[in-house]
């Protein structure tokens, strides 16, 4: 039954992706803007079932926070900025321009604060974890028997692998920066940040879940710090400085993301009684396998859609690139970054108060920061999905129907993702961006199907 649910929903998500992305039957998003007294108020929603499914999976709390971050940008910051400084042209285009050049950097400040706060909060568990690993190593060396379900890869093996991996990373940095001292320094920075932030991400994923993995926050913090460090060494306008900072951020980002994913696997293994070291060996195999194919997949997607374009916006990646470029060109809007940091501190204080009250609803700064820098049209469907999950639960959904909803949402995400790649394959192979015929004329169908999928998801969970 579970396979059938995933299969059917994957087909639905995939067909909608082909119709929208391949055949261009309807626009990817619906949006609009109005002006009130010189202030622009814009709103929109992506018509992607996958984004609704993401909201459903992460739940009400996170989806509300992401949408709340979007409201900070689009209901407050953009209207205030447009009213004070004015704008030219179409209101919606002007709103996007203001968001792109100014407002989204509020998210950078909040993200950096959130990443640092995550590290501060988890410093004690991190130190205790290191002590436990070293103690286990001493016991093993002393000949003590360790229970099968507690046996990890020896920590000395981990250190050997770490040193071995520093060599290709150093060579990569040297190839870009053409300086042995700078490449060596960046390798050290990468190792320190990668260790600290992957530990933070792993802890958060293990305790709370992957929805609270602070990957974006720690990556932006790393890129900003590394950019400032390289700026002091290479000077403003360095052609290689931004690329070097991005490379360090890329490694730290991968380390944090994989760390969180690995912790979920290990937690599952602990529940079912697996042997940790065997899981860890296969996790290494999984990372190597992904490294082999990911480059090709990204190349296919970039050839077909262009990463960073409206079709494949990659908001986190474009923001990180803008931060690195902004530091070296002197165009980073530091006032917005500082305002964002203040917003982040305020959110942390609110969350501390919520924690002391024992409130179920927590205000996670990184979720709000993500909403601030995400396009509003991505935040809206995530919010809708979270509310569908909440309303379904209030309507009496039990464990069985909730599981059905999760399977359905997972299928929608899988189908849309796979068919998005399949649509790109013929474009990549033929080098013809117009390979798919343009049907058009069905702009009404996208919103109708979008609403239909939302209703289907809700009904599947509440139907008994």
PDB file of C-alpha atoms in Angstrom, residues 27-191:
ATOM      1  CA  UNK A  27       3.497  29.642 -15.569  1.00  0.00           C
ATOM      2  CA  UNK A  28       5.515  28.307 -12.633  1.00  0.00           C
ATOM      3  CA  UNK A  29       4.138  30.948 -10.256  1.00  0.00           C
ATOM      4  CA  UNK A  30       1.259  33.367  -9.760  1.00  0.00           C
ATOM      5  CA  UNK A  31       2.177  36.780  -8.371  1.00  0.00           C
ATOM      6  CA  UNK A  32       1.017  40.367  -8.140  1.00  0.00           C
ATOM      7  CA  UNK A  33       1.683  43.675  -6.392  1.00  0.00           C
ATOM      8  CA  UNK A  34      -0.247  46.775  -5.315  1.00  0.00           C
ATOM      9  CA  UNK A  35       0.948  50.170  -4.173  1.00  0.00           C
ATOM     10  CA  UNK A  36      -0.466  51.965  -1.150  1.00  0.00           C
ATOM     11  CA  UNK A  37       0.791  55.487  -0.547  1.00  0.00           C
ATOM     12  CA  UNK A  38       4.004  54.828  -2.454  1.00  0.00           C
ATOM     13  CA  UNK A  39       4.664  51.527  -0.640  1.00  0.00           C
ATOM     14  CA  UNK A  40       4.754  48.294  -2.652  1.00  0.00           C
ATOM     15  CA  UNK A  41       2.997  45.219  -1.264  1.00  0.00           C
ATOM     16  CA  UNK A  42       3.704  42.072  -3.270  1.00  0.00           C
ATOM     17  CA  UNK A  43       2.605  38.461  -2.900  1.00  0.00           C
ATOM     18  CA  UNK A  44       2.780  35.321  -4.982  1.00  0.00           C
ATOM     19  CA  UNK A  45       2.960  31.565  -4.866  1.00  0.00           C
ATOM     20  CA  UNK A  46       4.840  28.914  -6.755  1.00  0.00           C
ATOM     21  CA  UNK A  47       2.504  26.255  -8.153  1.00  0.00           C
ATOM     22  CA  UNK A  48       4.809  23.395  -7.173  1.00  0.00           C
ATOM     23  CA  UNK A  49       3.236  20.406  -5.359  1.00  0.00           C
ATOM     24  CA  UNK A  50       6.732  19.558  -4.078  1.00  0.00           C
ATOM     25  CA  UNK A  51       6.930  22.787  -2.070  1.00  0.00           C
ATOM     26  CA  UNK A  52       3.529  22.107  -0.504  1.00  0.00           C
ATOM     27  CA  UNK A  53       4.830  18.650   0.354  1.00  0.00           C
ATOM     28  CA  UNK A  54       7.946  20.123   1.970  1.00  0.00           C
ATOM     29  CA  UNK A  55       5.706  22.273   4.167  1.00  0.00           C
ATOM     30  CA  UNK A  56       3.586  19.249   5.046  1.00  0.00           C
ATOM     31  CA  UNK A  57       6.646  17.238   6.085  1.00  0.00           C
ATOM     32  CA  UNK A  58       8.348  19.957   8.183  1.00  0.00           C
ATOM     33  CA  UNK A  59       5.027  20.771   9.876  1.00  0.00           C
ATOM     34  CA  UNK A  60       3.200  23.821  11.134  1.00  0.00           C
ATOM     35  CA  UNK A  61       5.906  25.336  13.334  1.00  0.00           C
ATOM     36  CA  UNK A  62       8.686  25.531  10.741  1.00  0.00           C
ATOM     37  CA  UNK A  63       6.359  26.465   7.872  1.00  0.00           C
ATOM     38  CA  UNK A  64       4.878  29.363   9.863  1.00  0.00           C
ATOM     39  CA  UNK A  65       8.365  30.620  10.703  1.00  0.00           C
ATOM     40  CA  UNK A  66       9.506  30.434   7.072  1.00  0.00           C
ATOM     41  CA  UNK A  67       6.366  32.288   5.967  1.00  0.00           C
ATOM     42  CA  UNK A  68       6.858  34.768   8.811  1.00  0.00           C
ATOM     43  CA  UNK A  69      10.327  35.499   7.464  1.00  0.00           C
ATOM     44  CA  UNK A  70       8.761  36.108   4.064  1.00  0.00           C
ATOM     45  CA  UNK A  71       6.310  38.557   5.625  1.00  0.00           C
ATOM     46  CA  UNK A  72       9.185  40.445   7.271  1.00  0.00           C
ATOM     47  CA  UNK A  73      10.589  41.005   3.786  1.00  0.00           C
ATOM     48  CA  UNK A  74       7.453  41.483   1.715  1.00  0.00           C
ATOM     49  CA  UNK A  75       4.901  42.941   4.142  1.00  0.00           C
ATOM     50  CA  UNK A  76       7.252  45.238   6.060  1.00  0.00           C
ATOM     51  CA  UNK A  77      10.769  45.749   4.675  1.00  0.00           C
ATOM     52  CA  UNK A  78       9.962  46.166   0.967  1.00  0.00           C
ATOM     53  CA  UNK A  79       6.966  48.488   1.572  1.00  0.00           C
ATOM     54  CA  UNK A  80       9.030  50.656   3.950  1.00  0.00           C
ATOM     55  CA  UNK A  81      12.019  50.773   1.593  1.00  0.00           C
ATOM     56  CA  UNK A  82       9.896  51.584  -1.471  1.00  0.00           C
ATOM     57  CA  UNK A  83       7.985  54.300   0.413  1.00  0.00           C
ATOM     58  CA  UNK A  84      11.196  55.950   1.663  1.00  0.00           C
ATOM     59  CA  UNK A  85      13.415  55.651  -1.422  1.00  0.00           C
ATOM     60  CA  UNK A  86      10.795  55.395  -4.167  1.00  0.00           C
ATOM     61  CA  UNK A  87      10.819  53.093  -7.191  1.00  0.00           C
ATOM     62  CA  UNK A  88      10.487  53.101 -10.964  1.00  0.00           C
ATOM     63  CA  UNK A  89       8.489  50.982 -13.388  1.00  0.00           C
ATOM     64  CA  UNK A  90       6.157  48.079 -12.718  1.00  0.00           C
ATOM     65  CA  UNK A  91       5.469  47.584  -8.969  1.00  0.00           C
ATOM     66  CA  UNK A  92       6.124  43.830  -9.031  1.00  0.00           C
ATOM     67  CA  UNK A  93       9.392  44.205 -10.923  1.00  0.00           C
ATOM     68  CA  UNK A  94      10.409  47.026  -8.589  1.00  0.00           C
ATOM     69  CA  UNK A  95       9.599  44.859  -5.554  1.00  0.00           C
ATOM     70  CA  UNK A  96      11.772  42.040  -6.876  1.00  0.00           C
ATOM     71  CA  UNK A  97      14.606  44.467  -7.582  1.00  0.00           C
ATOM     72  CA  UNK A  98      14.434  45.909  -4.048  1.00  0.00           C
ATOM     73  CA  UNK A  99      14.338  42.417  -2.562  1.00  0.00           C
ATOM     74  CA  UNK A 100      17.236  41.223  -4.725  1.00  0.00           C
ATOM     75  CA  UNK A 101      19.570  44.170  -4.141  1.00  0.00           C
ATOM     76  CA  UNK A 102      18.708  45.076  -0.538  1.00  0.00           C
ATOM     77  CA  UNK A 103      16.114  43.249   1.531  1.00  0.00           C
ATOM     78  CA  UNK A 104      17.272  39.660   1.211  1.00  0.00           C
ATOM     79  CA  UNK A 105      20.536  40.651   2.917  1.00  0.00           C
ATOM     80  CA  UNK A 106      18.498  40.973   6.104  1.00  0.00           C
ATOM     81  CA  UNK A 107      18.466  37.185   5.905  1.00  0.00           C
ATOM     82  CA  UNK A 108      22.264  37.111   5.749  1.00  0.00           C
ATOM     83  CA  UNK A 109      22.571  38.965   9.051  1.00  0.00           C
ATOM     84  CA  UNK A 110      19.949  36.787  10.717  1.00  0.00           C
ATOM     85  CA  UNK A 111      21.595  33.655   9.287  1.00  0.00           C
ATOM     86  CA  UNK A 112      25.041  34.554  10.589  1.00  0.00           C
ATOM     87  CA  UNK A 113      23.630  35.256  14.056  1.00  0.00           C
ATOM     88  CA  UNK A 114      21.688  31.983  13.931  1.00  0.00           C
ATOM     89  CA  UNK A 115      24.744  29.978  12.895  1.00  0.00           C
ATOM     90  CA  UNK A 116      26.878  31.461  15.670  1.00  0.00           C
ATOM     91  CA  UNK A 117      24.093  30.936  18.222  1.00  0.00           C
ATOM     92  CA  UNK A 118      23.739  27.278  17.180  1.00  0.00           C
ATOM     93  CA  UNK A 119      27.455  26.787  17.746  1.00  0.00           C
ATOM     94  CA  UNK A 120      27.349  28.500  21.155  1.00  0.00           C
ATOM     95  CA  UNK A 121      24.375  26.421  22.327  1.00  0.00           C
ATOM     96  CA  UNK A 122      25.921  23.142  21.271  1.00  0.00           C
ATOM     97  CA  UNK A 123      29.497  23.774  22.398  1.00  0.00           C
ATOM     98  CA  UNK A 124      29.045  21.812  25.639  1.00  0.00           C
ATOM     99  CA  UNK A 125      27.523  18.684  23.997  1.00  0.00           C
ATOM    100  CA  UNK A 126      30.205  18.930  21.308  1.00  0.00           C
ATOM    101  CA  UNK A 127      33.041  18.899  23.848  1.00  0.00           C
ATOM    102  CA  UNK A 128      31.387  16.027  25.734  1.00  0.00           C
ATOM    103  CA  UNK A 129      31.069  14.063  22.490  1.00  0.00           C
ATOM    104  CA  UNK A 130      34.764  14.491  21.706  1.00  0.00           C
ATOM    105  CA  UNK A 131      35.678  13.363  25.234  1.00  0.00           C
ATOM    106  CA  UNK A 132      33.450  10.296  24.862  1.00  0.00           C
ATOM    107  CA  UNK A 133      35.102   9.371  21.541  1.00  0.00           C
ATOM    108  CA  UNK A 134      38.588   9.684  23.020  1.00  0.00           C
ATOM    109  CA  UNK A 135      37.535   7.654  26.075  1.00  0.00           C
ATOM    110  CA  UNK A 136      36.155   4.918  23.820  1.00  0.00           C
ATOM    111  CA  UNK A 137      39.441   4.871  21.892  1.00  0.00           C
ATOM    112  CA  UNK A 138      41.423   4.411  25.121  1.00  0.00           C
ATOM    113  CA  UNK A 139      39.125   1.581  26.249  1.00  0.00           C
ATOM    114  CA  UNK A 140      39.519  -0.178  22.914  1.00  0.00           C
ATOM    115  CA  UNK A 141      43.296   0.184  22.996  1.00  0.00           C
ATOM    116  CA  UNK A 142      43.288  -1.183  26.546  1.00  0.00           C
ATOM    117  CA  UNK A 143      41.493  -4.295  25.330  1.00  0.00           C
ATOM    118  CA  UNK A 144      38.096  -3.514  26.850  1.00  0.00           C
ATOM    119  CA  UNK A 145      35.104  -5.174  25.219  1.00  0.00           C
ATOM    120  CA  UNK A 146      32.728  -2.739  23.528  1.00  0.00           C
ATOM    121  CA  UNK A 147      29.132  -3.722  22.850  1.00  0.00           C
ATOM    122  CA  UNK A 148      28.430  -4.341  19.153  1.00  0.00           C
ATOM    123  CA  UNK A 149      25.765  -1.628  19.079  1.00  0.00           C
ATOM    124  CA  UNK A 150      28.231   0.910  20.510  1.00  0.00           C
ATOM    125  CA  UNK A 151      31.171   0.165  18.218  1.00  0.00           C
ATOM    126  CA  UNK A 152      32.054   3.078  15.901  1.00  0.00           C
ATOM    127  CA  UNK A 153      34.840   3.405  13.373  1.00  0.00           C
ATOM    128  CA  UNK A 154      38.051   3.933  15.381  1.00  0.00           C
ATOM    129  CA  UNK A 155      38.659   7.653  15.867  1.00  0.00           C
ATOM    130  CA  UNK A 156      42.282   7.267  14.713  1.00  0.00           C
ATOM    131  CA  UNK A 157      40.984   6.010  11.332  1.00  0.00           C
ATOM    132  CA  UNK A 158      38.816   9.118  11.131  1.00  0.00           C
ATOM    133  CA  UNK A 159      41.850  11.346  11.707  1.00  0.00           C
ATOM    134  CA  UNK A 160      43.811   9.496   9.012  1.00  0.00           C
ATOM    135  CA  UNK A 161      40.984   9.957   6.491  1.00  0.00           C
ATOM    136  CA  UNK A 162      40.703  13.620   7.463  1.00  0.00           C
ATOM    137  CA  UNK A 163      44.387  14.295   6.800  1.00  0.00           C
ATOM    138  CA  UNK A 164      44.220  12.343   3.527  1.00  0.00           C
ATOM    139  CA  UNK A 165      41.279  14.427   2.286  1.00  0.00           C
ATOM    140  CA  UNK A 166      43.102  17.669   3.071  1.00  0.00           C
ATOM    141  CA  UNK A 167      45.515  16.995   0.203  1.00  0.00           C
ATOM    142  CA  UNK A 168      43.016  17.223  -2.711  1.00  0.00           C
ATOM    143  CA  UNK A 169      41.245  20.132  -0.999  1.00  0.00           C
ATOM    144  CA  UNK A 170      44.548  22.006  -0.710  1.00  0.00           C
ATOM    145  CA  UNK A 171      45.306  21.339  -4.382  1.00  0.00           C
ATOM    146  CA  UNK A 172      41.867  22.643  -5.356  1.00  0.00           C
ATOM    147  CA  UNK A 173      42.349  25.846  -3.373  1.00  0.00           C
ATOM    148  CA  UNK A 174      45.846  26.289  -4.804  1.00  0.00           C
ATOM    149  CA  UNK A 175      44.529  25.876  -8.350  1.00  0.00           C
ATOM    150  CA  UNK A 176      42.137  28.795  -7.800  1.00  0.00           C
ATOM    151  CA  UNK A 177      44.255  31.100  -5.623  1.00  0.00           C
ATOM    152  CA  UNK A 178      47.756  30.238  -6.934  1.00  0.00           C
ATOM    153  CA  UNK A 179      49.285  30.831  -3.509  1.00  0.00           C
ATOM    154  CA  UNK A 180      50.613  28.055  -1.282  1.00  0.00           C
ATOM    155  CA  UNK A 181      50.301  29.990   2.030  1.00  0.00           C
ATOM    156  CA  UNK A 182      46.747  31.182   1.278  1.00  0.00           C
ATOM    157  CA  UNK A 183      45.650  27.730   0.078  1.00  0.00           C
ATOM    158  CA  UNK A 184      47.136  26.137   3.212  1.00  0.00           C
ATOM    159  CA  UNK A 185      45.401  28.676   5.443  1.00  0.00           C
ATOM    160  CA  UNK A 186      42.042  28.116   3.724  1.00  0.00           C
ATOM    161  CA  UNK A 187      42.458  24.354   4.106  1.00  0.00           C
ATOM    162  CA  UNK A 188      42.910  24.878   7.846  1.00  0.00           C
ATOM    163  CA  UNK A 189      39.904  27.225   8.019  1.00  0.00           C
ATOM    164  CA  UNK A 190      37.830  24.705   6.093  1.00  0.00           C
ATOM    165  CA  UNK A 191      38.846  21.879   8.434  1.00  0.00           C
TER     166      UNK A 191
END
